[in-house]
JSON list of C-alpha atoms in Angstrom, two decimals:
[
{"chain": "A", "resi": 12, "resn": "MET", "atom": "CA", "xyz": [-22.08, -12.36, -17.07]},
{"chain": "A", "resi": 13, "resn": "PRO", "atom": "CA", "xyz": [-18.48, -13.14, -16.03]},
{"chain": "A", "resi": 14, "resn": "ALA", "atom": "CA", "xyz": [-16.91, -11.32, -13.11]},
{"chain": "A", "resi": 15, "resn": "LYS", "atom": "CA", "xyz": [-14.42, -8.59, -13.93]},
{"chain": "A", "resi": 16, "resn": "PRO", "atom": "CA", "xyz": [-10.91, -9.59, -12.83]},
{"chain": "A", "resi": 17, "resn": "PHE", "atom": "CA", "xyz": [-9.80, -5.96, -12.26]},
{"chain": "A", "resi": 18, "resn": "LYS", "atom": "CA", "xyz": [-10.63, -3.39, -9.61]},
{"chain": "A", "resi": 19, "resn": "GLN", "atom": "CA", "xyz": [-10.28, 0.32, -10.40]},
{"chain": "A", "resi": 20, "resn": "ILE", "atom": "CA", "xyz": [-8.23, 2.03, -7.68]},
{"chain": "A", "resi": 21, "resn": "GLN", "atom": "CA", "xyz": [-8.78, 5.78, -7.43]},
{"chain": "A", "resi": 22, "resn": "LEU", "atom": "CA", "xyz": [-5.49, 7.68, -7.31]},
{"chain": "A", "resi": 23, "resn": "HIS", "atom": "CA", "xyz": [-4.81, 11.07, -5.76]},
{"chain": "A", "resi": 24, "resn": "PRO", "atom": "CA", "xyz": [-4.50, 13.87, -8.35]},
{"chain": "A", "resi": 25, "resn": "GLU", "atom": "CA", "xyz": [-1.04, 14.65, -7.01]},
{"chain": "A", "resi": 26, "resn": "GLN", "atom": "CA", "xyz": [1.56, 12.07, -6.08]},
{"chain": "A", "resi": 27, "resn": "PRO", "atom": "CA", "xyz": [1.60, 11.42, -2.29]},
{"chain": "A", "resi": 28, "resn": "ASP", "atom": "CA", "xyz": [4.55, 12.69, -0.28]},
{"chain": "A", "resi": 29, "resn": "CYS", "atom": "CA", "xyz": [5.38, 9.17, 0.95]},
{"chain": "A", "resi": 30, "resn": "CYS", "atom": "CA", "xyz": [4.45, 5.66, -0.16]},
{"chain": "A", "resi": 31, "resn": "ASN", "atom": "CA", "xyz": [2.57, 4.96, 3.10]},
{"chain": "A", "resi": 32, "resn": "GLU", "atom": "CA", "xyz": [-0.11, 7.42, 1.95]},
{"chain": "A", "resi": 33, "resn": "CYS", "atom": "CA", "xyz": [-0.54, 5.78, -1.47]},
{"chain": "A", "resi": 34, "resn": "PRO", "atom": "CA", "xyz": [-3.58, 3.57, -2.21]},
{"chain": "A", "resi": 35, "resn": "LEU", "atom": "CA", "xyz": [-1.35, 1.23, -4.25]},
{"chain": "A", "resi": 36, "resn": "LEU", "atom": "CA", "xyz": [0.87, 0.07, -1.36]},
{"chain": "A", "resi": 37, "resn": "GLY", "atom": "CA", "xyz": [0.49, -3.54, -0.26]},
{"chain": "A", "resi": 38, "resn": "LEU", "atom": "CA", "xyz": [2.01, -5.99, 2.22]},
{"chain": "A", "resi": 39, "resn": "ILE", "atom": "CA", "xyz": [3.88, -9.05, 0.89]},
{"chain": "A", "resi": 40, "resn": "PRO", "atom": "CA", "xyz": [2.82, -12.24, 2.73]},
{"chain": "A", "resi": 41, "resn": "GLU", "atom": "CA", "xyz": [5.66, -13.92, 4.65]},
{"chain": "A", "resi": 42, "resn": "ALA", "atom": "CA", "xyz": [5.49, -17.01, 2.42]},
{"chain": "A", "resi": 43, "resn": "GLU", "atom": "CA", "xyz": [6.25, -14.91, -0.68]},
{"chain": "A", "resi": 44, "resn": "ARG", "atom": "CA", "xyz": [9.16, -12.89, 0.76]},
{"chain": "A", "resi": 45, "resn": "GLU", "atom": "CA", "xyz": [12.71, -13.67, -0.25]},
{"chain": "A", "resi": 46, "resn": "PHE", "atom": "CA", "xyz": [14.85, -15.16, 2.50]},
{"chain": "A", "resi": 47, "resn": "GLY", "atom": "CA", "xyz": [16.91, -12.47, 4.25]},
{"chain": "A", "resi": 48, "resn": "SER", "atom": "CA", "xyz": [15.30, -9.58, 2.38]},
{"chain": "A", "resi": 49, "resn": "GLN", "atom": "CA", "xyz": [13.93, -6.56, 4.24]},
{"chain": "A", "resi": 50, "resn": "GLU", "atom": "CA", "xyz": [11.51, -5.80, 1.41]},
{"chain": "A", "resi": 51, "resn": "THR", "atom": "CA", "xyz": [8.13, -6.46, 2.98]},
{"chain": "A", "resi": 52, "resn": "LEU", "atom": "CA", "xyz": [5.95, -4.07, 0.94]},
{"chain": "A", "resi": 53, "resn": "VAL", "atom": "CA", "xyz": [4.95, -3.92, -2.73]},
{"chain": "A", "resi": 54, "resn": "CYS", "atom": "CA", "xyz": [3.67, -1.19, -5.02]},
{"chain": "A", "resi": 55, "resn": "LEU", "atom": "CA", "xyz": [0.69, -2.61, -6.92]},
{"chain": "A", "resi": 56, "resn": "GLY", "atom": "CA", "xyz": [1.13, -0.03, -9.69]},
{"chain": "A", "resi": 57, "resn": "THR", "atom": "CA", "xyz": [4.76, -0.79, -10.56]},
{"chain": "A", "resi": 58, "resn": "ARG", "atom": "CA", "xyz": [5.10, -4.25, -8.91]},
{"chain": "A", "resi": 59, "resn": "HIS", "atom": "CA", "xyz": [8.37, -3.18, -7.23]},
{"chain": "A", "resi": 60, "resn": "ALA", "atom": "CA", "xyz": [9.14, -4.43, -3.72]},
{"chain": "A", "resi": 61, "resn": "LEU", "atom": "CA", "xyz": [10.29, -1.94, -1.10]},
{"chain": "A", "resi": 62, "resn": "ASN", "atom": "CA", "xyz": [11.18, -1.89, 2.56]},
{"chain": "A", "resi": 63, "resn": "ALA", "atom": "CA", "xyz": [9.38, -0.03, 5.34]},
{"chain": "A", "resi": 64, "resn": "ARG", "atom": "CA", "xyz": [12.07, 2.66, 5.62]},
{"chain": "A", "resi": 65, "resn": "ILE", "atom": "CA", "xyz": [11.68, 3.67, 1.98]},
{"chain": "A", "resi": 66, "resn": "ALA", "atom": "CA", "xyz": [7.87, 3.64, 2.29]},
{"chain": "A", "resi": 67, "resn": "ARG", "atom": "CA", "xyz": [8.03, 6.02, 5.29]},
{"chain": "A", "resi": 68, "resn": "SER", "atom": "CA", "xyz": [10.51, 8.39, 3.64]},
{"chain": "A", "resi": 69, "resn": "ARG", "atom": "CA", "xyz": [8.94, 11.72, 2.64]},
{"chain": "A", "resi": 70, "resn": "LYS", "atom": "CA", "xyz": [9.88, 13.40, -0.63]},
{"chain": "A", "resi": 71, "resn": "SER", "atom": "CA", "xyz": [9.44, 16.86, 0.93]},
{"chain": "A", "resi": 72, "resn": "GLU", "atom": "CA", "xyz": [12.20, 16.13, 3.47]},
{"chain": "A", "resi": 73, "resn": "HIS", "atom": "CA", "xyz": [14.80, 15.41, 0.78]},
{"chain": "A", "resi": 74, "resn": "THR", "atom": "CA", "xyz": [17.03, 18.06, -0.76]},
{"chain": "A", "resi": 75, "resn": "PRO", "atom": "CA", "xyz": [17.66, 18.65, -4.47]},
{"chain": "A", "resi": 76, "resn": "LYS", "atom": "CA", "xyz": [21.21, 17.41, -3.87]},
{"chain": "A", "resi": 77, "resn": "HIS", "atom": "CA", "xyz": [19.87, 14.10, -2.54]},
{"chain": "A", "resi": 78, "resn": "PRO", "atom": "CA", "xyz": [16.40, 13.65, -4.06]},
{"chain": "A", "resi": 79, "resn": "LEU", "atom": "CA", "xyz": [14.10, 10.75, -3.28]},
{"chain": "A", "resi": 80, "resn": "LYS", "atom": "CA", "xyz": [13.63, 8.66, -6.41]},
{"chain": "A", "resi": 81, "resn": "ARG", "atom": "CA", "xyz": [10.65, 6.34, -6.56]},
{"chain": "A", "resi": 82, "resn": "TRP", "atom": "CA", "xyz": [9.66, 3.88, -9.28]},
{"chain": "A", "resi": 83, "resn": "CYS", "atom": "CA", "xyz": [6.29, 5.57, -9.78]},
{"chain": "A", "resi": 84, "resn": "ASP", "atom": "CA", "xyz": [7.71, 9.09, -10.30]},
{"chain": "A", "resi": 85, "resn": "ASP", "atom": "CA", "xyz": [7.58, 8.79, -14.09]},
{"chain": "A", "resi": 86, "resn": "GLU", "atom": "CA", "xyz": [4.32, 6.81, -14.10]},
{"chain": "A", "resi": 87, "resn": "TRP", "atom": "CA", "xyz": [2.14, 9.03, -11.89]},
{"chain": "A", "resi": 88, "resn": "GLU", "atom": "CA", "xyz": [1.55, 11.69, -14.55]},
{"chain": "A", "resi": 89, "resn": "ARG", "atom": "CA", "xyz": [0.74, 9.03, -17.14]},
{"chain": "A", "resi": 90, "resn": "TRP", "atom": "CA", "xyz": [-1.78, 7.40, -14.78]},
{"chain": "A", "resi": 91, "resn": "GLN", "atom": "CA", "xyz": [-3.64, 10.72, -14.51]},
{"chain": "A", "resi": 92, "resn": "GLU", "atom": "CA", "xyz": [-4.12, 10.96, -18.28]},
{"chain": "A", "resi": 93, "resn": "GLU", "atom": "CA", "xyz": [-5.93, 8.87, -20.87]},
{"chain": "A", "resi": 94, "resn": "PRO", "atom": "CA", "xyz": [-6.79, 5.92, -20.75]},
{"chain": "A", "resi": 95, "resn": "TYR", "atom": "CA", "xyz": [-6.61, 5.73, -16.93]},
{"chain": "A", "resi": 96, "resn": "PHE", "atom": "CA", "xyz": [-7.95, 9.18, -15.88]},
{"chain": "A", "resi": 97, "resn": "GLY", "atom": "CA", "xyz": [-6.71, 8.67, -12.31]},
{"chain": "A", "resi": 98, "resn": "LYS", "atom": "CA", "xyz": [-8.16, 5.16, -11.91]},
{"chain": "A", "resi": 99, "resn": "LEU", "atom": "CA", "xyz": [-5.58, 2.40, -12.20]},
{"chain": "A", "resi": 100, "resn": "PRO", "atom": "CA", "xyz": [-6.85, -1.13, -12.93]},
{"chain": "A", "resi": 101, "resn": "VAL", "atom": "CA", "xyz": [-5.36, -3.68, -10.50]},
{"chain": "A", "resi": 102, "resn": "ARG", "atom": "CA", "xyz": [-6.19, -7.36, -10.45]},
{"chain": "A", "resi": 103, "resn": "LYS", "atom": "CA", "xyz": [-8.69, -8.22, -7.70]},
{"chain": "A", "resi": 104, "resn": "ILE", "atom": "CA", "xyz": [-6.59, -11.17, -6.59]},
{"chain": "A", "resi": 105, "resn": "ASP", "atom": "CA", "xyz": [-3.63, -8.82, -6.02]},
{"chain": "A", "resi": 106, "resn": "VAL", "atom": "CA", "xyz": [-5.80, -6.40, -4.03]},
{"chain": "A", "resi": 107, "resn": "SER", "atom": "CA", "xyz": [-7.04, -9.21, -1.77]},
{"chain": "A", "resi": 108, "resn": "ARG", "atom": "CA", "xyz": [-3.56, -10.74, -1.41]},
{"chain": "A", "resi": 109, "resn": "TYR", "atom": "CA", "xyz": [-1.48, -7.59, -0.84]},
{"chain": "A", "resi": 110, "resn": "ARG", "atom": "CA", "xyz": [-3.60, -4.46, -0.21]},
{"chain": "A", "resi": 111, "resn": "ASP", "atom": "CA", "xyz": [-6.21, -5.88, 2.20]},
{"chain": "A", "resi": 112, "resn": "PRO", "atom": "CA", "xyz": [-3.59, -7.23, 4.69]},
{"chain": "A", "resi": 113, "resn": "TRP", "atom": "CA", "xyz": [-1.85, -3.83, 4.54]},
{"chain": "A", "resi": 114, "resn": "GLU", "atom": "CA", "xyz": [-5.07, -2.02, 5.43]},
{"chain": "A", "resi": 115, "resn": "ARG", "atom": "CA", "xyz": [-5.75, -4.47, 8.27]},
{"chain": "A", "resi": 116, "resn": "SER", "atom": "CA", "xyz": [-2.25, -3.96, 9.67]},
{"chain": "A", "resi": 117, "resn": "GLN", "atom": "CA", "xyz": [-2.81, -0.18, 9.81]},
{"chain": "A", "resi": 118, "resn": "GLN", "atom": "CA", "xyz": [-5.90, -0.45, 12.03]},
{"chain": "A", "resi": 119, "resn": "LEU", "atom": "CA", "xyz": [-5.57, 0.15, 15.73]},
{"chain": "A", "resi": 120, "resn": "PRO", "atom": "CA", "xyz": [-6.09, -2.90, 17.92]},
{"chain": "A", "resi": 121, "resn": "ILE", "atom": "CA", "xyz": [-9.22, -2.68, 20.04]},
{"chain": "A", "resi": 122, "resn": "ILE", "atom": "CA", "xyz": [-8.86, -3.16, 23.79]},
{"chain": "A", "resi": 123, "resn": "PHE", "atom": "CA", "xyz": [-11.96, -4.65, 25.39]},
{"chain": "A", "resi": 124, "resn": "HIS", "atom": "CA", "xyz": [-12.55, -4.28, 29.13]},
{"chain": "A", "resi": 125, "resn": "ASN", "atom": "CA", "xyz": [-14.44, -6.66, 31.35]},
{"chain": "A", "resi": 126, "resn": "LYS", "atom": "CA", "xyz": [-17.27, -5.25, 33.47]},
{"chain": "A", "resi": 127, "resn": "ARG", "atom": "CA", "xyz": [-16.21, -4.52, 37.07]},
{"chain": "A", "resi": 128, "resn": "GLY", "atom": "CA", "xyz": [-12.87, -6.23, 36.56]},
{"chain": "A", "resi": 129, "resn": "ARG", "atom": "CA", "xyz": [-14.31, -9.74, 36.48]},
{"chain": "A", "resi": 130, "resn": "LYS", "atom": "CA", "xyz": [-12.53, -12.54, 34.70]},
{"chain": "A", "resi": 131, "resn": "PRO", "atom": "CA", "xyz": [-14.22, -13.82, 31.54]},
{"chain": "A", "resi": 132, "resn": "LYS", "atom": "CA", "xyz": [-16.45, -16.85, 31.98]},
{"chain": "A", "resi": 133, "resn": "SER", "atom": "CA", "xyz": [-14.83, -20.09, 30.96]},
{"chain": "A", "resi": 134, "resn": "LYS", "atom": "CA", "xyz": [-16.92, -22.67, 29.18]}
]
């Protein structure tokens, strides 16, 4: 039986307040970035590139006079209905290329301590 090329990503019932909280946000590898561009992130749902400042911006902090407009605003409701039912199919190769590095970059680095302040043994 052939492997399925898509992975179903479970979406939140309501649209997240900022893109950093979205399960569709991914990190563009340095080799694929445009020269001089500050767009280092990608939305796997809409395929639009965005910079870190836009991804951190919260919709709740914006006023009706200056609303935050995102590319997924019109799509989020549609993704919750048929045929998706809150699970968006994304290619597995895109998840491994963009989403996995983003999740790894969000983890805290672990600081290991040597016992009794000794230097590590050299081989």
